[in-house]
Structure formats: structure tokens, C-alpha cells
Coordinates of C-alpha atoms and ligand atoms in Angstrom, one line a residue:
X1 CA -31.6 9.0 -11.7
X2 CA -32.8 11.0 -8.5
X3 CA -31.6 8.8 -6.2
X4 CA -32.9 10.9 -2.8
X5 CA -31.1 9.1 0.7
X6 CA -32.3 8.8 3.9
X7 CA -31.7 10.9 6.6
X8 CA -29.7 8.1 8.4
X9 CA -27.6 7.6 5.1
X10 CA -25.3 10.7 6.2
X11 CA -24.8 9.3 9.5
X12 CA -22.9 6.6 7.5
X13 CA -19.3 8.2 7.1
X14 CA -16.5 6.3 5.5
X15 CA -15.1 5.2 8.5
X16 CA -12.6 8.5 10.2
X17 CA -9.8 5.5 10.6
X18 CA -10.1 4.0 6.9
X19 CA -9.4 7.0 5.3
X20 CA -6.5 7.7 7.8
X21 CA -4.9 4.5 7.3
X22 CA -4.9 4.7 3.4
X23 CA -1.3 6.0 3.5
X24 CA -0.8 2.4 5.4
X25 CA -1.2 0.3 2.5
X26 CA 1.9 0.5 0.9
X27 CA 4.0 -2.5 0.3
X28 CA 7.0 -2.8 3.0
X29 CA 5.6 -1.0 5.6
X30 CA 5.2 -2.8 8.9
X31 CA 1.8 -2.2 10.2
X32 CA 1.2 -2.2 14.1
X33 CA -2.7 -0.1 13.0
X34 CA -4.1 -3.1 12.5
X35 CA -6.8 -4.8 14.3
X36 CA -6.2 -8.4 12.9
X37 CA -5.5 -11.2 15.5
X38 CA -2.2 -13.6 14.0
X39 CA -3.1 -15.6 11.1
X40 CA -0.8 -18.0 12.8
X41 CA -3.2 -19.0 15.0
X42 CA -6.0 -19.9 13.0
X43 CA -6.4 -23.8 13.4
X44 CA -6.5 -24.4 9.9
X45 CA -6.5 -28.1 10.4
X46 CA -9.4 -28.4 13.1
X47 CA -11.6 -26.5 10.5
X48 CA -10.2 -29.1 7.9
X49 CA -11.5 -31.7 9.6
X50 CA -15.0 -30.1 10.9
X51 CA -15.8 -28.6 7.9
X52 CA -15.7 -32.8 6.3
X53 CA -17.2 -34.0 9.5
X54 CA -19.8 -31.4 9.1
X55 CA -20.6 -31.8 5.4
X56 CA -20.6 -36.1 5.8
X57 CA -22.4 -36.3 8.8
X58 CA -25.0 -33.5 8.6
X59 CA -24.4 -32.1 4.8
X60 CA -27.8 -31.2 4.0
X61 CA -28.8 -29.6 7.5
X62 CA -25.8 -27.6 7.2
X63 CA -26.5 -26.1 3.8
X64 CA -30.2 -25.3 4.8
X65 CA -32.1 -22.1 5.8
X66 CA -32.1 -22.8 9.7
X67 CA -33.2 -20.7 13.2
X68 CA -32.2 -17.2 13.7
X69 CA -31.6 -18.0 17.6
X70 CA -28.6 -20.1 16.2
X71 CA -27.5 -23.5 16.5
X72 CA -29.2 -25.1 19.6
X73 CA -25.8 -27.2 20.7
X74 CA -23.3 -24.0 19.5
X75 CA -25.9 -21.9 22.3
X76 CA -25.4 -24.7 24.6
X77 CA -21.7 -24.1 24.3
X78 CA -21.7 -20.8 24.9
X79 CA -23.9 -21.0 28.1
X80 CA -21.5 -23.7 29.5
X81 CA -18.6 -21.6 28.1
X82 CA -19.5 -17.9 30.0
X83 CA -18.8 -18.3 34.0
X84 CA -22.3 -17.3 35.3
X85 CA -25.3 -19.5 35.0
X86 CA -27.0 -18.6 31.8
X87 CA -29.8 -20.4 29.6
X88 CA -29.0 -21.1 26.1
X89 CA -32.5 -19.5 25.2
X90 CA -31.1 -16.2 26.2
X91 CA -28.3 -16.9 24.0
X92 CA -28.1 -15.4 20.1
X93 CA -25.6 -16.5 17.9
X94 CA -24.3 -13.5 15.3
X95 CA -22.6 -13.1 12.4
X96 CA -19.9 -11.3 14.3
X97 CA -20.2 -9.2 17.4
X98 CA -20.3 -6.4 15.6
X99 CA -23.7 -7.2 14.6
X100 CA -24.6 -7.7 18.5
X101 CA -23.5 -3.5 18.5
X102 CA -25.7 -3.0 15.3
X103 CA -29.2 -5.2 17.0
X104 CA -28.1 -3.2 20.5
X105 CA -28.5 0.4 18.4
X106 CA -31.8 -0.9 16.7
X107 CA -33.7 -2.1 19.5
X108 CA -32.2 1.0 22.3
X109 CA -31.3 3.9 20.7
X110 CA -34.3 6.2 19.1
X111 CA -32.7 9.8 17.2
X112 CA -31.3 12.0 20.1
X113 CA -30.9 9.2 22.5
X114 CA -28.1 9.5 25.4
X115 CA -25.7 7.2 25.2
X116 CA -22.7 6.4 27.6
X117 CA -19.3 5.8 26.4
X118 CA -15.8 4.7 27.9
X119 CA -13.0 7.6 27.2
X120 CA -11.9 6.4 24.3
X121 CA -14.0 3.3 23.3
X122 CA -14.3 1.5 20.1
X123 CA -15.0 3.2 16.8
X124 CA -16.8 0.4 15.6
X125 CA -19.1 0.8 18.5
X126 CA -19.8 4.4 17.6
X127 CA -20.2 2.9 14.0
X128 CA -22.7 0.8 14.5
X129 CA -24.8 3.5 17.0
X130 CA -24.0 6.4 14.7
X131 CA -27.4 5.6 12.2
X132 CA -29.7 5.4 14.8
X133 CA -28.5 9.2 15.9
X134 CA -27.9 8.9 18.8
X135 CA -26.0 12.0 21.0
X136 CA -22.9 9.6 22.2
X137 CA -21.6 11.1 25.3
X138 CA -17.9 10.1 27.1
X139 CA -18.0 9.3 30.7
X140 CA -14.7 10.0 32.1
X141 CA -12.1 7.3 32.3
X142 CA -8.5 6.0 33.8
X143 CA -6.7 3.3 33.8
X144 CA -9.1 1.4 35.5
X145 CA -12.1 2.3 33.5
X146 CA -15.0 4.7 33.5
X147 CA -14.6 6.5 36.5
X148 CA -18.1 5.7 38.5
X149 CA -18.8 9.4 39.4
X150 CA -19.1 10.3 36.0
X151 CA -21.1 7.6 35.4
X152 CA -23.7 8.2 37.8
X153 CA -23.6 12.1 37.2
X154 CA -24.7 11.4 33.3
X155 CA -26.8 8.1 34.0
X156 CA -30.0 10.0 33.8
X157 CA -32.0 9.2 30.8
X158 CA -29.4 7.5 29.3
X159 CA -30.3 4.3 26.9
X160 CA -27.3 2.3 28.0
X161 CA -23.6 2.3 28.9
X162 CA -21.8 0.4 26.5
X163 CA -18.4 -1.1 28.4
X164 CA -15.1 -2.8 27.4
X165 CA -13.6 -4.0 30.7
X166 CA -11.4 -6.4 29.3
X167 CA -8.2 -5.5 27.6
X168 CA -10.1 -2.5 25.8
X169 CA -10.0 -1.7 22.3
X170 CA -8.1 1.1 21.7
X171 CA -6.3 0.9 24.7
X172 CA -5.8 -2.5 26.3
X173 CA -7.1 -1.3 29.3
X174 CA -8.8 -3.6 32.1
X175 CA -11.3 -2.6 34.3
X176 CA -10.3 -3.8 38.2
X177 CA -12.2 -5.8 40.7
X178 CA -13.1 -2.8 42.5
X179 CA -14.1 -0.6 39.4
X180 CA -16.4 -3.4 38.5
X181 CA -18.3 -3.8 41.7
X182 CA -18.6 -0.2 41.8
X183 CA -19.6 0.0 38.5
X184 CA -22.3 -2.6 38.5
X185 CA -23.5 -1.4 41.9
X186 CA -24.0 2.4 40.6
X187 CA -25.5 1.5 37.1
X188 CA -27.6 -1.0 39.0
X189 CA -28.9 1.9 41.6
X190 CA -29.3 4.0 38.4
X191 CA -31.6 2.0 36.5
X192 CA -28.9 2.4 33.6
X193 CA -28.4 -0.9 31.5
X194 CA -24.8 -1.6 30.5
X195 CA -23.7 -3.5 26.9
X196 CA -20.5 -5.4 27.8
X197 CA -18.5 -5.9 24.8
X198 CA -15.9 -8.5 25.6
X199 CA -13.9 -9.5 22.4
X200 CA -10.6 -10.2 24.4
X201 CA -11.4 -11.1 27.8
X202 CA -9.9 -15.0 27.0
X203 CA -6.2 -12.9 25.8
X204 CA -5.2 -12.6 29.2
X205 CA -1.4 -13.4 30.0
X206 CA -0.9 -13.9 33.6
X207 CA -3.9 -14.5 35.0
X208 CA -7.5 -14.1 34.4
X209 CA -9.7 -10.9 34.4
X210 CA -11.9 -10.3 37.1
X211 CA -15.5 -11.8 36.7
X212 CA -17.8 -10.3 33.8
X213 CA -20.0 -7.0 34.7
X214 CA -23.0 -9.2 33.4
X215 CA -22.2 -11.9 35.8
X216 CA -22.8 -9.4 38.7
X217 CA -26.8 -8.7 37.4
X218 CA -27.5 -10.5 34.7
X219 CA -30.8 -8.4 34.2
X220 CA -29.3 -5.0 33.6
X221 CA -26.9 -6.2 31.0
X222 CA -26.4 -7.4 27.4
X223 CA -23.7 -9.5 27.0
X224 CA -21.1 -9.2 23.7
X225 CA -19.1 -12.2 22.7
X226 CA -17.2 -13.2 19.5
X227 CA -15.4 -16.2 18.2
X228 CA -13.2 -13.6 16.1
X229 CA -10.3 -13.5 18.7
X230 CA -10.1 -17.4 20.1
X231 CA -10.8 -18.6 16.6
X232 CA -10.8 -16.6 13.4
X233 CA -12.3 -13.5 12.2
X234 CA -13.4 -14.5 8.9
X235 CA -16.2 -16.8 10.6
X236 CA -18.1 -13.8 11.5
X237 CA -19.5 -16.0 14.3
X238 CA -20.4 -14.1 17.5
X239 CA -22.8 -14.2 20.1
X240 CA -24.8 -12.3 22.7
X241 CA -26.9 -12.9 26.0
X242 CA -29.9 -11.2 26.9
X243 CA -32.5 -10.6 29.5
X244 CA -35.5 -12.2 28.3
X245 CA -37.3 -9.7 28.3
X246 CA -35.5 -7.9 25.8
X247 CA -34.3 -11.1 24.1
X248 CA -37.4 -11.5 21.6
X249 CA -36.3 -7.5 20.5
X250 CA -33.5 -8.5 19.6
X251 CA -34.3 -11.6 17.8
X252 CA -36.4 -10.0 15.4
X253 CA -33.9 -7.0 14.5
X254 CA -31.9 -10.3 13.6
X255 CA -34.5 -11.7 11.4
X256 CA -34.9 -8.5 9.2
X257 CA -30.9 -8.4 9.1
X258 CA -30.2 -11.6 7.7
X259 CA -32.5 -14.4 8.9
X260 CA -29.5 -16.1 10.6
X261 CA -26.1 -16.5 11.0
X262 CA -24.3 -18.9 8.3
X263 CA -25.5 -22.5 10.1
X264 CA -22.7 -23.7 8.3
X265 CA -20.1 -21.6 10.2
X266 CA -22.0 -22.7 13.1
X267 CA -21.9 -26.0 13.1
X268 CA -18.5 -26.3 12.2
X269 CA -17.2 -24.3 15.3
X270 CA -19.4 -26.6 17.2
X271 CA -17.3 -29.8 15.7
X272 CA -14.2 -27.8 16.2
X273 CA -15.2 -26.7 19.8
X274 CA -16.4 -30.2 20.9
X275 CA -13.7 -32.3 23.4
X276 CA -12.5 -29.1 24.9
X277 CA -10.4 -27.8 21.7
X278 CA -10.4 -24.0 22.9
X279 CA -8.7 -25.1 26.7
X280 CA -5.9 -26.7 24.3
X281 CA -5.9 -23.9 21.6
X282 CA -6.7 -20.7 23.4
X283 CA -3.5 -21.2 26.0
X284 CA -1.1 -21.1 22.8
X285 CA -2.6 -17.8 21.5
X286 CA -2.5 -16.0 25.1
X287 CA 1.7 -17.0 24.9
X288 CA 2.4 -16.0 21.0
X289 CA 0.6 -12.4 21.9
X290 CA 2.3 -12.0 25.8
X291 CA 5.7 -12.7 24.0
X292 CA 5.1 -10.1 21.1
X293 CA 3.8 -7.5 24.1
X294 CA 6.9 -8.0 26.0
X295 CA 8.9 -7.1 22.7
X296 CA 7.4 -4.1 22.0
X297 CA 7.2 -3.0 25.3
X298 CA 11.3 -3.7 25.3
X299 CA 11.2 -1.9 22.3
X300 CA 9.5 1.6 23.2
X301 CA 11.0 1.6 26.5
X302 CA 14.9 1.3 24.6
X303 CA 14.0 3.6 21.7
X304 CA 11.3 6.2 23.3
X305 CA 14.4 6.7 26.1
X306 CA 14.7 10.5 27.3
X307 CA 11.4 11.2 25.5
X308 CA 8.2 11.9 27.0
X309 CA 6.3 9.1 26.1
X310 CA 3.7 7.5 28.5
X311 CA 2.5 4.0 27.2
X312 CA 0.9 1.2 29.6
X313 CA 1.8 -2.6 29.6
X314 CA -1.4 -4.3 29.0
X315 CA -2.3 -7.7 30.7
X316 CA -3.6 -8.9 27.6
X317 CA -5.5 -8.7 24.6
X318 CA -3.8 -7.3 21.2
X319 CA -3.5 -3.5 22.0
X320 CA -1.2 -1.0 23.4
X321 CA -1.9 2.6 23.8
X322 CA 0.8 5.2 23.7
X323 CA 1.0 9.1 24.6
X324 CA 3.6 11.2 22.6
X325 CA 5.4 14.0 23.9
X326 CA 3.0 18.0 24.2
X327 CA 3.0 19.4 20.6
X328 CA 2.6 16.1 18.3
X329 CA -0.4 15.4 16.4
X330 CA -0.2 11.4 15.8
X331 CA -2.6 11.9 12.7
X332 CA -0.2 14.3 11.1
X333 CA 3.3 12.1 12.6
X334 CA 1.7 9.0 10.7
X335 CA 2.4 10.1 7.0
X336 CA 5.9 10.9 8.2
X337 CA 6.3 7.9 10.0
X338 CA 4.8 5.7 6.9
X339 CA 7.7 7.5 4.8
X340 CA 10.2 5.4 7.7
X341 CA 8.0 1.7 6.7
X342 CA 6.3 2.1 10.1
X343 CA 1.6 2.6 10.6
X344 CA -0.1 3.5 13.9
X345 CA -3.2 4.2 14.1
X346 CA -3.9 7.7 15.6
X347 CA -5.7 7.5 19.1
X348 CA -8.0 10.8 18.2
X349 CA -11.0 9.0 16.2
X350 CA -11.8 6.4 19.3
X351 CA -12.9 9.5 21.4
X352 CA -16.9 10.1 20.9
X353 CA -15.9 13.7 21.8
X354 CA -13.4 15.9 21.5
X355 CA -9.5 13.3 20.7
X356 CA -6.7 13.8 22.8
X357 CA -3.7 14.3 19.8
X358 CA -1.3 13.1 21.3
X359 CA -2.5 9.7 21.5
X360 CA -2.0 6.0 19.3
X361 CA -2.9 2.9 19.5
X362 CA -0.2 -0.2 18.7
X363 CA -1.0 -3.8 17.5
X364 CA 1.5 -6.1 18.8
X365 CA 0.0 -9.5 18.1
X366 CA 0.8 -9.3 13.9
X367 CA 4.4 -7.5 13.1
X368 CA 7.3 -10.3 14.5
X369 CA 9.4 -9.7 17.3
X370 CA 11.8 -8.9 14.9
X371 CA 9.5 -6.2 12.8
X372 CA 8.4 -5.0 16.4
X373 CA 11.8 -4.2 17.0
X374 CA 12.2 -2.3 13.6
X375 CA 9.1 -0.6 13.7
X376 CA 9.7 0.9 17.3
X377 CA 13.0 2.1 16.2
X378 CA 11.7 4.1 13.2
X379 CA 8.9 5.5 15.1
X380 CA 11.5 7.1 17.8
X381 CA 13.6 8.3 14.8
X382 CA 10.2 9.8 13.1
X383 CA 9.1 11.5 16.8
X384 CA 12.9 12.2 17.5
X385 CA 12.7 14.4 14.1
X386 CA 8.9 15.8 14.5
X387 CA 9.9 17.4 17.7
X388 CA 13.3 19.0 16.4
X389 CA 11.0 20.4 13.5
X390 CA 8.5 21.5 16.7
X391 CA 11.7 23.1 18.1
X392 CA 12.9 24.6 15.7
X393 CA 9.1 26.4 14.9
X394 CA 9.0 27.6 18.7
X395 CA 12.4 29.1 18.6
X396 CA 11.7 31.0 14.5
X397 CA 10.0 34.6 15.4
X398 CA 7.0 35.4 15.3
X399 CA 5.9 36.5 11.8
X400 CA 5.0 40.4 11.7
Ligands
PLP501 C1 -14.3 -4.1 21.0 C2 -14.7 -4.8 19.8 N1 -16.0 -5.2 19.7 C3 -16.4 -5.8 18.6 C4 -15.6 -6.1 17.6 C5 -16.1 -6.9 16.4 O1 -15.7 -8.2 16.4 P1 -16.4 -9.3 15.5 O2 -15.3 -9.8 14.7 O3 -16.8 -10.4 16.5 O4 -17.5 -8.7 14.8 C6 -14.2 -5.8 17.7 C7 -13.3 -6.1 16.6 O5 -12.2 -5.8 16.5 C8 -13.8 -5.1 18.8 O6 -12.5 -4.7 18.9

């Protein structure tokens, strides 16, 4: 058969990271790539319970087709949940957020569109943009965020900024009070919508992030939430908040996706949810994770010692990101470093442009303390070796 594919088809690369990580998936090695909250958090037993609530009380409901705006009193939730005043008709359930990225690039993005990205940002975002060929460019970033200047020296013509001020994937980055007004002021001024993707923003550890970019104009933004991170992943339950204006766009890329997000999912997290369980739940999550990031943070600053290793401490979240010393690729260290029982993932692939090398992203939420501890170790003895090898190259002479 001739099978001929659409132009967009190309656009569809294995993903860059999948392909990396490969070498990962050998038995014994302790994995800090991944992007998996703790299965120990998942409440199996509140689901237990729903899903026989659910299935008694409303069985046949709940195994029907049902609205593709979501479940009205899971919508309500999530209006009364987010901490600006929202109506639960701008709210749309998903089947993840990461289908909230895919709707974004369907209804926004046209082939050649400019769009605005944080330096790095998530792959998945780029992902789920990349069919509708766009031309992603980076805006300039620090600790703190984009850095506004940039921002508003790319803004023109640009479809939309896509953001992650909390807690960032890859980096585990927040974006401070300051950054934010500025931010919201400038893309305001610009006339350049932002997409706010905030996965993590309930993993903080001390205190709470500063209030949501969509809570400081609610018109010029789409708002990304997910039930992956407070609950579990394998609901694929998600949601986002529109303008209304833009809302009915959305809906209807929804419809031709997949008519609606499992209502049985839906209504089970709206059983689980009910009496305030995620005010009980979400505070023992937040202190599993800010123990695990104090360990590894212990950890690289004991084994990394005398080495030139920058790597931040994050205020919350699941990420840490990590710069190795001038001369190390971190996609070539990770084969070495998998022959020690020890995956990164390599920070190049979340930059829409040109990667820094030298960069990797660390999960501390899944490996124990005690892994933590023995996966640090054998990452200095793996960079401890790469740079003698580097040494010893820079002193051989130069072949004739
Ligand atoms: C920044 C970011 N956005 C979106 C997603 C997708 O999450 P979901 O499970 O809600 O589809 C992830 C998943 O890791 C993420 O890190």
C-alpha cells in the first residue's frame, strides 16, 4: 500500500527525550529522568470508595456518553478551587492538561505562527505545538522567569506566550511577585495572550506561590490545570479556563478530539474531592517531596564538592535543575552514568532553540532518600571520571 502522510505527520518526531532515555530502562538503575509523581501518594483507598459510591449511586450516568464542557459539579469545583473569581462555564474539563496544550495549538497557532517560550520550557509543550508548525521562539529567562524585556522586544505578532511560573518543568523554577506583575503588565500593554500552564503550583513547601498570572487579567489568558500532580496521573483528568470569547473554540477542538473526557473519571474525583479531601491530602504530598528535595540537595552539595556544579534548590514542585562543569555534554555523560545504575535526563531537548550542554534535569520526588543518596554519589564518580577523560584529551597533542 501507498500510504502518502500529511505534511504535519513529520512534525510528529518520536519524542528527542524518549529515545534518549532508552538506555534508562534497564533493570537496577535508579532513575531521577523521570517525570512521575510518587505512587505513594496515590489515595488508592478514596478512589476505592468513589469509584463504589459512583457506580451505586449514579452507575448508569457514569457509564454514559455525557457533555464535552465536563461534569457540571467537577467545573464547580474547580472554579471554587482556583483563587480568582471564575465561572464554571469558562471552565473545561480535559483528559489531561496536555490535551489543554494540544486545543491551545489548534485553535492559536496557524503554520509559521510566532510563538513565545520560557528558556527552557516543557518539551511536551513544544510537542503538542510542533504539528500545527509553528516557528517556537525562546524569550530570554533567569531564575525568576522570562525576563520582561525580551518579552516585549518579541511580542509583536506573536500568537501567545505559553508560561510555567510555578515550580517549572524542567527546572523547578518560580516566577517572583515582581516578575509576575511585570509580566502581566507588559503582555497586557502588548496585546500578547499568555497560556499559563500550572501543573505544580499546589507542590509548594514553605509557603505558597505568588498569585496566578491569569488572576491578574483574566481576559488575556488561558489557564492550564491538571489533577495529575494532587491526585494521580493515570486519571488523565485536567482542566482549563478560558475567556469566553475564545471558550466556544476551544470546545469544539474538544468535541472532534474525543467528545469528552471519561465522565467516569470525572465523577469519581468529584466524590473523592467532596468534604475538602485535597486540603487533607495535598499537605502530605508537599512534605514526602520537600523531604526527598532536601536529600538530594544534601546529596549534590556532599558529592558535587570542589566541582563546578551550579544547581538551584527549588521551593517546590518535583524538579531540580543542575549545570555541570565547561566541557560536559550531559546527553553523552548519561550512557556513562547508566553504566554506574544512575538516569538523568539531559537539559538540551527542553530548549525550543539552540540547548545549553551542560545542563540536566533531576526528579527527586520517586528514587528514596536512600536511592537519592546512591544515585548522587555515582553521578559525581561518573562526572569526577568524564572530566579526567576531558583532561587528559586537552593535555594529548594535537594530532598532525
Ligand atoms: C508543565 C507540564 N504541563 C503539562 C503536563 C501534562 O500533565 P497532564 O498529566 O495533566 O496531562 C506536564 C506533565 O508532566 C507538565 O510537566
Amino acid at each position: 500500500m501507498n500510504w502518502k502522510l500529511a505534511a504535519r505527520a513529520a512534525k510528529m518526531n518520536p519524542s528527542v527525550l524518549r529515545e534518549i532515555l532508552k538506555v534508562t530502562e534497564r533493570p537496577g538503575i535508579i532513575s531521577l529522568a523521570g517525570g512521575l509523581p510518587s505512587p505513594k501518594t496515590f489515595p488508592i483507598q478514596a478512589f476505592a470508595d468513589a469509584c463504589a459510591e459512583v457506580l451505586h449511586n449514579d452507575g448508569q450516568a457514569a457509564l454514559q456518553y455525557a457533555a464535552s464542557e465536563g461534569y457540571a459539579p467537577l467545573r464547580q469545583a474547580v472554579a471554587d478551587m482556583l483563587p480568582w473569581n471564575v465561572d464554571p462555564a469558562q471552565v473545561l474539563i480535559t483528559t489531561g492538561s496536555q490535551q489543554g496544550l494540544d486545543l491551545v495549538a489548534k485553535v492559536l497557532i496557524d503554520p509559521g505562527s510566532k510563538v513565545l517560550v520560557e528558556t527552557p520550557t516543557y518539551l511536551g509543550a513544544l510537542q503538542a505545538f510542533g504539528p500545527m508548525e509553528p516557528n517556537p521562539m525562546s524569550v530570554a529567562s533567569d531564575e525568576d522567569g522570562v525576563i520582561v524585556q525580551d518579552l516585549v522586544a518579541k511580542a509583536k505578532d506573536a500568537r501567545f506566550v505559553y508560561l510555567l511560573p510555578n515550580f517549572q518543568n524542567p527546572t523547578g523554577r518560580t516566577m517572583t511577585e515582581e516578575r509576575r506583575a511585570a509580566v502581566s503588565a507588559a503582555a497586557a500593554e502588548a496585546g500578547l495572550p499568555i497560556i499559563e500552564d500550572n501543573p505544580y503550583g499546589e507542590l509548594w513547601f514553605d509557603e505558597a506561590p505568588p498569585l496566578p498570572l491569569t488572576a491578574r487579567n483574566p481576559e488575556g489568558c488561558i489557564y492550564l490545570g491538571s489533577f495529575s500532580k494532587v491526585l494521580a496521573p493515570g486519571l488523565r483528568l485536567g482542566f482549563l479556563v478560558a475567556p469566553k470569547a475564545i471558550y466556544p473554540k476551544l470546545l469544539q477542538a474538544k468535541q472532534a478530539v474525543d467528545l469528552h473526557t471519561p465522565i467516569f473519571t470525572q465523577r469519581m474525583v468529584s466524590a473523592v474531592m467532596k468534604d475538602g479531601f485535597l486540603d487533607r491530602h495535598v499537605p502530605t504530598i508537599r512534605a514526602l517531596y520537600k523531604c526527598q528535595r532536601d536529600a538530594m540537595i544534601a546529596a549534590l552539595t556532599r558529592e558535587m564538592a570542589g566541582l563546578d556544579v551550579k544547581f538551584n534548590a527549588p521551593k517546590g514542585g518535583m524538579f531540580l535543575w543542575a549545570r555541570l562543569p565547561e566541557g560536559i555534554d550531559t546527553v553523552k555523560l548519561l550512557p556513562k552514568a547508566v553504566e554506574r545504575n544512575v538516569a538523568f535526563v539531559p537539559g538540551a531537548p527542553f530548549y525550543a532553540g539552540l540547548g545549553d550542554p551542560r545542563t540536566l534535569r533531576l526528579s527527586f520526588v520517586t528514587a528514596s532518600v536512600e536511592e537519592i543518596d546512591t544515585a548522587i554519589a555515582a553521578l559525581a564518580v561518573t562526572l569526577r571520571e568524564e572530566l579526567a577523560l576531558l583532561g587528559e584529551h586537552q593535555l594529548a597533542p594535537a594530532p598532525v
